[in-house]
XYZ file of C-alpha atoms in Angstrom:
693
model
C 0.012 0.035 -0.034
C 2.928 2.354 0.741
C 5.313 1.103 -1.954
C 7.759 3.760 -2.902
C 7.265 5.883 0.219
C 9.915 6.092 2.956
C 9.269 7.597 6.350
C 11.492 8.669 9.129
C 8.897 9.172 11.816
C 6.102 6.832 10.980
C 6.075 3.036 10.745
C 3.267 1.452 8.697
C 1.862 -2.084 8.519
C -1.114 -3.780 7.023
C -2.656 -6.973 8.413
C -4.499 -9.750 6.574
C -7.839 -8.115 7.195
C -6.839 -4.916 5.481
C -6.409 -2.889 8.652
C -3.533 -0.355 8.525
C -1.600 0.478 11.603
C 0.309 3.805 11.698
C 2.904 4.096 14.559
C 4.324 7.445 15.394
C 7.929 7.086 16.290
C 9.796 10.341 16.102
C 13.408 9.726 14.995
C 16.190 10.631 17.422
C 13.860 11.427 20.267
C 12.496 9.675 23.342
C 9.117 11.392 23.017
C 6.904 12.382 20.095
C 6.919 16.146 19.370
C 4.841 16.826 16.222
C 7.073 18.782 13.834
C 6.504 19.891 10.270
C 8.323 16.838 9.048
C 6.105 14.548 11.093
C 2.961 16.290 9.597
C 4.434 16.178 5.942
C 4.860 12.419 6.266
C 1.428 11.990 7.705
C 0.008 14.002 4.791
C 1.580 11.546 2.334
C 0.285 8.638 4.303
C -3.352 10.021 4.488
C -3.312 10.802 0.765
C -2.418 7.168 -0.043
C -5.041 5.912 2.389
C -7.702 8.028 0.756
C -6.953 6.326 -2.495
C -6.530 2.799 -1.141
C -9.574 2.800 1.248
C -8.317 0.177 3.737
C -10.704 -1.635 6.103
C -9.699 0.642 8.931
C -6.827 2.540 10.349
C -5.289 2.472 13.873
C -2.924 5.417 14.914
C -0.663 4.786 17.982
C 2.719 5.599 19.349
C 5.974 3.654 19.337
C 7.328 5.552 22.391
C 7.041 4.088 25.842
C 6.675 7.601 27.240
C 3.337 8.203 25.598
C 1.333 9.110 22.435
C 2.608 12.628 21.555
C 3.665 15.633 23.578
C 2.209 18.253 21.085
C 3.780 20.551 18.616
C 7.587 20.976 18.382
C 7.939 24.192 20.496
C 11.346 25.134 19.232
C 10.024 24.918 15.643
C 6.991 27.038 16.660
C 9.404 29.713 17.956
C 11.156 29.775 14.565
C 7.762 30.207 12.873
C 7.016 33.189 15.145
C 10.422 34.745 14.347
C 9.757 34.270 10.614
C 6.123 35.413 10.761
C 5.013 32.078 9.264
C 2.817 30.793 12.106
C -0.422 31.187 10.159
C 0.929 29.184 7.182
C 2.113 26.419 9.391
C -1.020 26.301 11.591
C -3.131 25.954 8.439
C -0.919 23.172 7.093
C -1.396 21.145 10.355
C -5.133 21.775 10.148
C -5.283 20.572 6.598
C -3.433 17.338 7.382
C -5.738 16.513 10.392
C -8.827 17.503 8.392
C -7.719 15.074 5.616
C -7.392 12.353 8.301
C -10.808 13.190 9.685
C -12.395 12.849 6.102
C -10.922 9.420 5.339
C -13.637 7.156 3.899
C -12.803 4.388 6.446
C -13.064 4.040 10.250
C -10.120 5.333 12.187
C -9.161 4.691 15.758
C -6.476 6.443 17.872
C -4.917 4.136 20.599
C -3.561 6.316 23.332
C -1.132 5.607 26.236
C 0.887 7.911 28.340
C 1.053 11.559 27.673
C -1.234 12.843 24.858
C -1.072 16.570 24.893
C -1.702 19.527 22.671
C -1.183 18.530 18.990
C -1.329 14.898 20.063
C -4.746 15.382 21.441
C -5.802 17.284 18.265
C -4.521 14.337 16.236
C -6.686 11.879 18.157
C -9.721 14.231 17.803
C -9.342 13.945 14.054
C -9.925 10.185 14.302
C -13.348 8.829 14.342
C -12.945 6.834 17.621
C -10.404 6.804 20.489
C -9.371 4.245 23.078
C -6.999 4.835 25.977
C -4.860 2.712 28.144
C -6.522 2.384 31.570
C -3.514 3.335 33.806
C -2.381 6.302 35.789
C 0.204 7.397 33.223
C -2.453 8.200 30.568
C -2.987 11.939 30.410
C -5.006 13.634 27.613
C -5.077 17.475 27.424
C -4.751 20.696 25.541
C -2.330 22.843 27.591
C -1.625 25.511 24.914
C -2.994 28.373 27.076
C 0.006 27.832 29.352
C 2.191 28.851 26.395
C 0.133 32.022 25.732
C -1.732 30.603 22.734
C -4.688 28.144 22.374
C -5.218 24.932 20.323
C -4.590 25.568 16.665
C -4.777 22.233 14.846
C -8.550 21.809 15.335
C -8.880 21.545 19.139
C -11.189 24.511 19.472
C -13.164 23.415 16.537
C -13.654 19.725 17.414
C -13.626 19.179 21.183
C -16.647 21.365 22.087
C -18.659 19.609 19.266
C -17.580 16.246 20.611
C -18.352 16.588 24.323
C -20.217 19.856 24.634
C -18.871 23.266 25.261
C -19.593 23.332 29.019
C -17.151 20.386 29.397
C -14.654 21.315 26.667
C -14.038 24.976 27.457
C -12.763 24.342 30.995
C -10.361 21.652 29.619
C -8.965 24.107 27.181
C -8.992 27.199 29.468
C -7.149 25.496 32.344
C -4.883 23.245 30.331
C -5.325 20.544 32.902
C -5.049 17.041 31.485
C -7.575 14.301 31.896
C -7.075 10.774 33.229
C -8.231 7.862 31.139
C -11.296 7.354 33.245
C -12.195 11.034 33.188
C -11.760 11.200 29.460
C -14.057 8.176 29.075
C -16.753 9.750 31.349
C -16.710 12.943 29.327
C -16.717 11.143 26.010
C -13.199 12.294 24.942
C -12.383 8.585 24.489
C -14.873 5.863 23.583
C -13.255 3.075 25.486
C -10.486 2.211 27.887
C -8.445 -0.953 27.950
C -5.622 -2.528 29.972
C -2.314 -1.346 28.408
C -1.316 -4.753 27.211
C -4.615 -5.177 25.379
C -4.771 -1.621 23.870
C -4.084 -2.453 20.179
C -6.242 -5.624 20.283
C -9.200 -3.607 21.755
C -8.519 -0.921 19.133
C -9.083 -3.443 16.391
C -12.272 -4.591 18.129
C -13.369 -0.950 18.247
C -12.740 -0.713 14.441
C -15.023 -3.746 13.880
C -17.672 -2.672 16.283
C -17.703 1.162 16.484
C -18.914 2.743 19.747
C -22.349 4.394 19.487
C -22.250 7.695 21.338
C -25.167 8.005 23.787
C -27.979 10.242 22.778
C -27.455 12.461 25.846
C -23.910 13.222 24.802
C -24.919 14.046 21.257
C -27.768 16.253 22.425
C -25.465 18.101 24.893
C -22.911 18.707 22.182
C -25.529 20.180 19.860
C -27.370 22.190 22.540
C -24.219 23.911 24.020
C -22.858 24.852 20.563
C -25.910 26.218 18.795
C -25.828 29.986 18.090
C -28.080 31.142 20.955
C -26.211 29.002 23.458
C -22.850 30.417 22.414
C -24.055 33.966 22.803
C -25.436 33.265 26.233
C -22.556 31.148 27.549
C -19.600 33.134 26.135
C -20.145 36.215 28.426
C -20.541 33.980 31.441
C -17.293 32.139 30.686
C -15.511 35.380 30.003
C -16.611 36.690 33.474
C -15.454 33.468 35.256
C -12.100 33.747 33.408
C -11.582 37.358 34.194
C -11.988 36.551 37.940
C -8.823 34.355 37.641
C -6.589 36.162 35.114
C -6.311 39.593 33.616
C -6.812 39.888 29.856
C -3.970 42.209 29.422
C -1.637 39.681 31.058
C -3.012 36.471 29.561
C -4.989 37.188 26.382
C -5.128 33.550 25.145
C -8.123 32.302 27.253
C -10.193 35.268 26.131
C -9.187 34.730 22.500
C -10.180 31.063 22.754
C -13.582 32.005 24.073
C -14.073 34.541 21.259
C -13.085 31.852 18.530
C -15.635 29.418 20.003
C -18.331 32.124 20.287
C -17.909 33.130 16.694
C -17.511 29.510 15.345
C -20.517 28.322 13.263
C -21.611 25.060 11.941
C -18.889 24.893 9.256
C -15.660 23.157 10.396
C -13.777 25.145 7.745
C -15.015 28.453 9.173
C -14.112 27.334 12.694
C -10.650 26.236 11.630
C -10.014 29.586 9.889
C -10.927 31.516 12.979
C -8.740 29.264 15.173
C -5.699 29.604 12.837
C -5.934 33.416 12.658
C -6.314 33.721 16.471
C -3.230 31.551 17.213
C -1.131 33.413 14.663
C -2.095 36.760 16.324
C -1.399 35.416 19.910
C 2.035 34.044 18.768
C 3.194 37.663 18.201
C 2.356 38.786 21.779
C 4.969 39.352 24.476
C 2.961 37.024 26.714
C 3.320 34.062 24.356
C 6.967 34.783 23.789
C 7.662 34.891 27.567
C 5.571 31.777 28.449
C 7.200 29.759 25.734
C 10.589 30.959 26.925
C 9.597 29.930 30.524
C 8.553 26.446 29.108
C 11.941 26.007 27.428
C 13.752 27.091 30.571
C 11.753 24.578 32.582
C 12.835 21.892 30.153
C 16.468 23.155 30.595
C 16.118 22.790 34.376
C 14.558 19.351 34.044
C 17.528 18.344 31.924
C 20.057 19.242 34.643
C 21.552 16.068 36.061
C 20.300 14.044 33.044
C 22.230 10.908 32.247
C 23.748 10.773 35.800
C 22.854 8.056 38.257
C 22.637 9.858 41.626
C 23.432 6.611 43.376
C 20.789 7.406 46.030
C 18.382 4.785 47.220
C 18.096 5.557 50.910
C 17.447 8.992 52.381
C 17.828 10.030 56.018
C 16.163 13.405 57.067
C 16.968 15.056 60.458
C 14.231 17.418 61.609
C 10.578 16.429 61.427
C 9.132 19.873 61.267
C 6.946 21.131 58.318
C 9.796 21.205 55.960
C 11.799 18.109 57.036
C 8.629 16.008 57.375
C 7.311 16.960 54.039
C 10.612 16.425 52.279
C 10.689 12.916 53.809
C 7.139 12.242 52.695
C 7.819 13.425 49.184
C 10.883 11.240 48.806
C 8.950 8.200 50.089
C 6.080 9.022 47.677
C 8.744 8.969 44.870
C 9.860 5.496 45.885
C 12.832 6.176 48.223
C 13.461 4.387 51.453
C 13.347 7.159 54.051
C 14.189 7.409 57.762
C 12.967 10.485 59.663
C 14.803 11.569 62.838
C 13.847 14.054 65.582
C 14.539 14.398 69.303
C 11.378 12.463 70.376
C 8.614 10.542 68.748
C 6.095 13.225 69.615
C 7.924 15.470 67.103
C 8.003 12.710 64.358
C 4.354 11.460 64.650
C 2.691 14.616 63.286
C 4.916 14.423 60.186
C 3.897 10.751 59.786
C 0.253 11.689 60.099
C 0.600 14.488 57.520
C 2.408 11.997 55.226
C -0.430 9.555 55.513
C -3.029 12.171 54.606
C -0.872 13.189 51.596
C -0.484 9.647 50.328
C -4.214 8.953 50.736
C -4.943 11.964 48.619
C -2.356 11.145 45.897
C -2.314 7.429 45.871
C -6.039 6.580 46.462
C -5.399 2.751 46.743
C -5.047 1.476 50.404
C -2.249 -1.048 49.171
C -0.306 1.809 47.596
C -0.750 4.098 50.619
C 0.540 1.339 52.994
C 3.531 0.695 50.642
C 4.467 4.366 50.735
C 4.095 4.446 54.569
C 6.267 1.369 54.708
C 9.067 3.350 52.908
C 8.744 6.172 55.490
C 9.992 5.137 58.976
C 10.473 6.955 62.226
C 14.024 6.907 63.479
C 14.404 8.779 66.756
C 17.711 7.147 67.418
C 19.140 8.104 64.072
C 20.127 4.616 63.056
C 19.363 5.312 59.445
C 22.290 7.660 59.049
C 24.816 4.947 58.689
C 22.955 3.215 55.837
C 21.783 6.237 53.904
C 23.111 7.515 50.592
C 21.952 11.113 51.368
C 21.290 12.704 54.710
C 19.197 15.916 54.653
C 19.440 18.232 57.639
C 16.177 20.296 58.147
C 16.524 21.625 61.727
C 15.954 25.290 62.771
C 18.070 28.125 61.239
C 20.986 28.307 63.606
C 24.496 27.769 62.186
C 25.942 26.590 65.395
C 23.218 24.018 66.029
C 23.566 22.692 62.483
C 27.400 22.383 62.814
C 26.977 20.477 66.092
C 24.547 18.097 64.363
C 27.012 17.434 61.500
C 29.741 16.702 64.011
C 27.532 13.948 65.523
C 26.346 12.308 62.366
C 29.034 12.773 59.739
C 31.428 10.132 61.403
C 28.766 7.535 60.814
C 28.555 8.206 57.024
C 29.425 5.468 54.603
C 31.693 6.292 51.644
C 30.180 8.779 49.122
C 27.264 9.581 51.302
C 26.099 13.219 50.662
C 25.264 15.566 53.478
C 22.748 18.291 52.451
C 21.214 21.145 54.366
C 17.738 22.605 53.738
C 18.839 25.927 55.118
C 17.006 28.850 53.506
C 19.536 31.629 54.166
C 22.785 30.676 55.970
C 25.911 30.731 53.721
C 27.308 27.281 53.161
C 30.968 28.549 53.493
C 29.963 29.161 57.178
C 28.216 25.727 57.605
C 30.981 23.607 56.104
C 33.533 24.616 58.731
C 34.770 21.555 60.553
C 33.319 18.880 58.258
C 35.287 15.726 57.601
C 34.281 15.738 53.917
C 33.192 19.249 52.843
C 33.411 18.112 49.140
C 30.321 15.957 49.797
C 28.327 18.749 51.551
C 25.856 20.976 49.677
C 22.448 22.608 50.056
C 19.097 21.166 48.849
C 16.715 24.098 49.549
C 13.146 22.985 49.047
C 10.260 25.408 49.223
C 7.091 25.256 51.184
C 4.713 23.530 50.468
C 7.095 20.828 49.211
C 4.428 18.902 47.280
C 3.434 21.963 45.262
C 6.593 24.042 44.744
C 8.565 22.699 41.824
C 11.929 24.393 42.444
C 14.889 23.078 44.480
C 18.027 25.216 44.967
C 21.155 23.119 44.772
C 23.470 25.235 46.860
C 27.172 25.296 46.078
C 30.211 26.329 48.214
C 33.922 26.790 47.551
C 34.925 23.174 48.385
C 32.020 21.208 46.638
C 32.968 18.454 44.383
C 31.237 19.023 41.084
C 30.439 15.222 40.882
C 28.367 15.617 44.016
C 26.496 18.595 42.519
C 25.607 16.483 39.459
C 24.361 13.701 41.721
C 22.265 16.159 43.655
C 20.805 17.568 40.430
C 19.960 14.090 39.221
C 18.290 13.330 42.560
C 16.124 16.410 42.275
C 15.091 15.333 38.767
C 14.257 11.827 40.116
C 12.050 13.564 42.646
C 10.095 15.305 39.871
C 11.549 18.677 40.848
C 13.162 21.373 38.698
C 16.633 22.090 40.208
C 18.774 25.245 39.784
C 22.397 25.281 40.978
C 23.148 28.483 43.045
C 26.026 30.078 44.804
C 25.938 29.652 48.632
C 25.786 33.365 49.493
C 23.324 34.660 51.961
C 19.769 33.924 50.857
C 20.975 32.078 47.792
C 18.747 33.111 44.840
C 15.114 33.029 45.697
C 15.103 34.369 49.272
C 17.661 36.967 48.442
C 15.403 38.329 45.719
C 12.104 37.768 47.554
C 13.108 39.363 50.809
C 13.470 42.977 49.612
C 10.003 42.715 48.103
C 8.524 41.362 51.405
C 10.410 43.889 53.543
C 9.344 46.833 51.499
C 5.721 45.733 51.453
C 5.760 45.333 55.254
C 7.281 48.805 55.487
C 4.386 50.227 53.413
C 2.006 48.288 55.627
C 3.600 49.932 58.638
C 3.210 53.332 56.967
C -0.510 52.744 56.802
C -1.092 51.388 53.319
C -3.853 48.643 53.825
C -2.837 45.096 53.255
C -5.563 44.389 50.699
C -4.371 47.359 48.627
C -0.738 46.083 48.711
C -1.869 42.598 47.773
C -4.042 43.898 44.854
C -1.217 45.993 43.493
C 1.088 43.050 43.541
C -1.375 40.888 41.764
C -1.949 43.657 39.163
C 1.716 43.360 38.361
C 1.177 39.627 38.017
C 2.322 38.030 41.269
C 0.262 34.971 42.226
C -0.263 36.156 45.833
C 0.068 39.511 47.479
C 2.985 40.212 49.826
C 0.904 40.607 53.015
C -0.948 37.373 52.426
C 2.362 35.661 51.486
C 4.086 36.916 54.637
C 1.186 35.444 56.765
C 1.240 32.197 54.802
C 4.998 31.791 55.148
C 4.850 32.906 58.818
C 5.892 36.150 60.287
C 8.424 34.257 62.491
C 10.015 32.863 59.335
C 9.999 36.320 57.650
C 11.636 37.808 60.739
C 14.261 35.060 61.046
C 15.174 35.211 57.310
C 14.911 38.968 57.292
C 17.358 39.342 60.333
C 19.804 36.916 58.523
C 19.626 38.818 55.299
C 18.958 42.384 56.140
C 22.516 43.458 56.900
C 23.685 41.746 53.741
C 21.103 43.427 51.688
C 21.504 46.789 53.409
C 17.933 46.760 54.704
C 16.210 46.933 58.065
C 13.346 44.861 59.451
C 10.240 47.039 59.408
C 8.481 47.877 62.685
C 5.464 45.895 63.894
C 6.542 42.354 63.195
C 8.214 41.791 66.530
C 5.062 43.026 68.283
C 2.936 40.493 66.369
C 5.317 37.662 67.285
C 5.357 38.572 70.990
C 1.565 38.244 71.129
C 1.822 34.735 69.256
C 0.331 36.036 66.102
C 2.588 34.405 63.445
C 0.087 34.284 60.593
C -1.893 31.554 58.949
C -0.592 28.819 61.339
C -1.871 30.679 64.402
C -5.124 31.893 62.803
C -3.954 35.529 63.034
C -1.054 37.612 61.837
C -1.360 40.671 59.662
C -4.807 39.200 58.690
C -7.214 37.047 60.530
C -7.397 33.599 59.030
C -10.580 31.319 58.876
C -10.656 27.843 57.369
C -7.212 28.442 55.843
C -8.183 31.695 54.106
C -7.394 35.249 55.032
C -10.317 37.569 56.062
C -9.136 40.764 54.530
C -10.577 43.964 55.960
C -12.729 46.313 53.851
C -10.866 49.281 52.403
C -12.365 52.658 52.194
C -13.557 53.096 48.563
C -12.239 56.638 48.583
C -8.711 55.544 49.628
C -6.019 56.355 46.975
C -2.775 54.463 47.424
C 0.535 56.239 46.692
C 1.125 56.282 42.993
C 4.528 54.600 43.357
C 3.343 51.746 45.659
C 3.805 49.050 43.002
C 7.245 50.240 42.002
C 8.229 50.301 45.744
C 7.397 46.649 46.061
C 8.495 45.188 42.743
C 11.638 47.191 41.849
C 13.699 46.199 44.954
C 13.211 42.639 43.703
C 14.312 43.504 40.273
C 17.308 45.498 41.688
C 18.425 42.520 43.733
C 18.073 40.128 40.735
C 20.467 42.338 38.793
C 22.948 42.209 41.762
C 22.536 38.412 41.908
C 23.454 38.216 38.236
C 26.538 40.387 38.808
C 27.537 38.271 41.720
C 27.313 34.981 39.749
C 24.713 33.454 42.089
C 23.494 31.514 39.070
C 25.424 30.597 35.847
C 23.470 32.833 33.505
C 20.470 35.271 33.225
C 18.105 32.567 31.971
C 18.638 30.386 34.940
C 18.084 33.350 37.212
C 14.684 34.125 35.591
C 13.718 30.403 35.720
C 14.713 30.167 39.412
C 12.761 33.231 40.399
C 9.685 32.183 38.455
C 9.495 28.645 39.809
C 10.562 29.687 43.195
C 8.458 32.726 43.848
C 5.721 32.608 41.205
C 7.142 35.892 39.697
C 4.643 36.817 36.951
C 5.402 34.138 34.329
C 3.941 36.236 31.447
C 6.761 38.793 32.125
C 9.379 36.116 31.662
C 11.334 36.793 34.912
C 13.007 39.766 36.477
C 15.817 40.034 33.929
C 13.438 39.550 31.018
C 11.351 42.383 32.592
C 14.336 44.673 32.537
C 14.865 43.904 28.921
C 11.306 44.518 27.950
C 10.957 47.803 29.959
C 14.394 49.027 28.974
C 17.536 49.102 31.230
C 17.653 52.887 31.465
C 13.948 53.164 32.179
C 14.022 50.785 35.114
C 17.145 52.155 36.524
C 15.734 55.696 36.256
C 12.670 54.609 38.250
C 14.891 53.197 40.945
C 16.789 56.517 41.163
C 13.539 58.340 41.447
C 12.467 56.130 44.315
C 15.824 56.603 46.019
C 15.373 60.403 45.880
C 11.921 60.112 47.435
C 12.268 57.205 49.900
C 15.887 56.616 50.674
C 19.204 54.980 49.476
C 17.854 51.450 49.834
C 16.445 52.006 46.237
C 19.743 53.008 44.632
C 20.635 50.802 41.676
C 22.973 48.032 42.830
C 26.038 46.771 40.989
C 25.367 45.037 37.749
C 23.244 47.389 35.739
C 25.947 47.717 33.082
C 26.114 43.964 32.480
C 25.588 43.062 28.777
C 23.229 40.218 29.693
C 20.560 42.791 30.678
C 20.409 44.048 27.174
C 20.376 40.847 25.156
C 19.026 37.288 25.634
C 21.528 34.577 26.298
C 22.891 32.868 23.114
C 21.049 29.717 22.247
C 17.674 30.715 23.474
C 14.885 32.103 21.324
C 14.980 35.722 20.404
C 12.242 37.980 21.587
C 9.096 37.896 19.419
C 8.080 41.406 18.584
C 4.509 42.436 19.435
C-alpha cells in the first residue's frame, strides 16, 4: 500500500484483514513532538489511504513515554520569528482534516502523555481508546504557552463533548485521566495497556455508538443562541482568575468558540488566525521561553545516576517531614529523625494524609508508609546515601549536628542542608568531607513548589553537584544550581519585596491594597498574604539573617505580632485574621487612594536584587536566574522573569525609576552593581530571540 514511500517518523503495516496500523515514532527522540516533517509524512500517508480505502486505520505511538507531547515548541518559535505561524498552523489543520475525512473507520490508541497537537490528532480520528492506567494523560495545555489549540482543538472538542465540558479543559490546560476522558466522551473506551491495540481493532469492527445524551448536549451547547449566552458567562469566570492584558489567550479562545458556526472550515479559519495573532504577543513569547527554561532545568543532572536509594532526614518539622514524605512518595526508602517520637508522629500523620490523597489505593498508601520510617535514634544515618538536615535556622546547632552524624557516614554519602539563608561556607567549617556537603533548599509547600535550589560552596566536588541535580530530577523537581551566598537566589530576591511591602504596611497602606497592586503586576499572591502564609516568624528570622547583607532593616511591627503569638496563617492571626485556611481581608475605604509609586516600591527592589545576583554570579546565567525566580516565587510568568522584565521595559527606564524612588524614599532603592552587564540588554545565546509584538 505504501510502496515507494519512505518515512523517518512513521512506521506502517497492513494486516490480513486490511487494517492499517500507523505508529508514530519520532526519530532521534525519546518522545513524540509533532514537527513539520512529522506532519508532511502523515500527509503523504493519508493521501495514499484516501486512494486505497483500507478496512480501517489505527494510529498509535511507538514511544514508551506516551502518544505525543504536542507541537515541536522550538519549531513554533522559529515560525514566530519568521512570521509564518499562520501558514504552518493551516498546514497542520489541513493534514488533520484530511485524516478526519478518510472514507474508512479510524481509531486512535492512546497511552501515556497525549497533549496539545497529540490530542488534536486523536480528535481527528473517528474513535479513541485509551490505556487504563495512571500514566495516561489527555489534554490541551496551549494556554500555558500564551496561545490556544490551533490544529482543530477548539473546532472539534466542544462539538464532541459539549462546550460546557470542553471549554474548561482548554482554558485551564489541565489534562484528563483515562477514566475522566471516558466519562466525558473524549475517548470511547479504555483498555488494559497490554490489550490496547487488540481492543482498538475490536473498536474498528464494532464502533462505539455515542449516547444520545452526549450528542444532544454537544448540539445544545454549541448552537448559536447558546454560544451567545454562555460566552459572556465564561469570560466573566475567566476574568476573575486572570487579567486579559496579562493573559490574552483564554479570552481569544472563548471568542473563537463564540464566533464559530456550523462549518468546520470556518471554525478552523478563526482558530488559525487567532493563534497566529497570539503568537506575536509578548505574553506568548515569555511563556514559551519559560517552558523552554523549565525543560532546561529538568535536563540538569540528566544521564547521571545519583546513586541514592536511601534518604535520612533530620528534623521532622513542616519542611523536614514534607521532604521525607515526598521522597517516600517517589519511591525512596526514608528514615525520619527528631529528638522524640512526639515530634515525628505529626509528620507521619501528615504524610499518610498526603499519600491517601495522591495514591488513592490502600495498598499503595501502605506501601508508601512502609518506605517512611520513624528513626528517633538516628540509626538510618549509617545506611543512607543522602542525609538531609532540616532543623531550625541556627548555624551553630547545624554544625553540632554534623559533628555527631558525619562520622557515621558511609563512603560517598552526601550531606545536604535545607537551610534557606545561611551561607554554606559558614556551615561547612569543621566537616570531615566538605566536598560531599551541599544545600538542597526545598520550598514550602514541598508537594506543590517545583523548584529546589542546589547550593554550592567553595569546596564542593562537582560530581556531588551532578548527583544532587539528578536526585532532584528523580524527585520530579526542577533544580537550579546556586552560589551559597546569604539567601541564595530566591530568598535573596524575595526578601526586599516582602520587607518593602511590610514597610508600606507599617506606613498605613492597607494590606488588601498592597496585595491587589502586587497581583496587578502579576504576582500569584500579594505580599501581605504571603508573609502570613510563610509565617511572620520565618519572615523575621530570614529577614534578620539577610537584612545586613542586603543593606535593609526589618520594618517595625513584626516583633510586636510575634510577641503576642500572632505568626500568621498557622496561628489563625497575623497581619490578617485567618478562617478555614483563608485570610479575612478588611474592607478598604472606597475613597482611599494608594501612593502612585506603591507598585514600584514593592517590585523594583526585587528587580534590583536580581540584577545584583546576576552580577555576583549566584547562578550561571540570566536565563537560569529568571527560571529560578519564576519557579521559586511565582514571579509573573507572562513577564518572563526579572531580567526579562528589565529587557522589555528598558535598562535605562527601570534604572531611572529606581533612582527616582531613592530620591523620594531613601538610599535602599539606589541601583545596585550589575546594571551595566551586557546580559541585561540581550538574551543569552542559544535561546529564542524576543518575538516582537
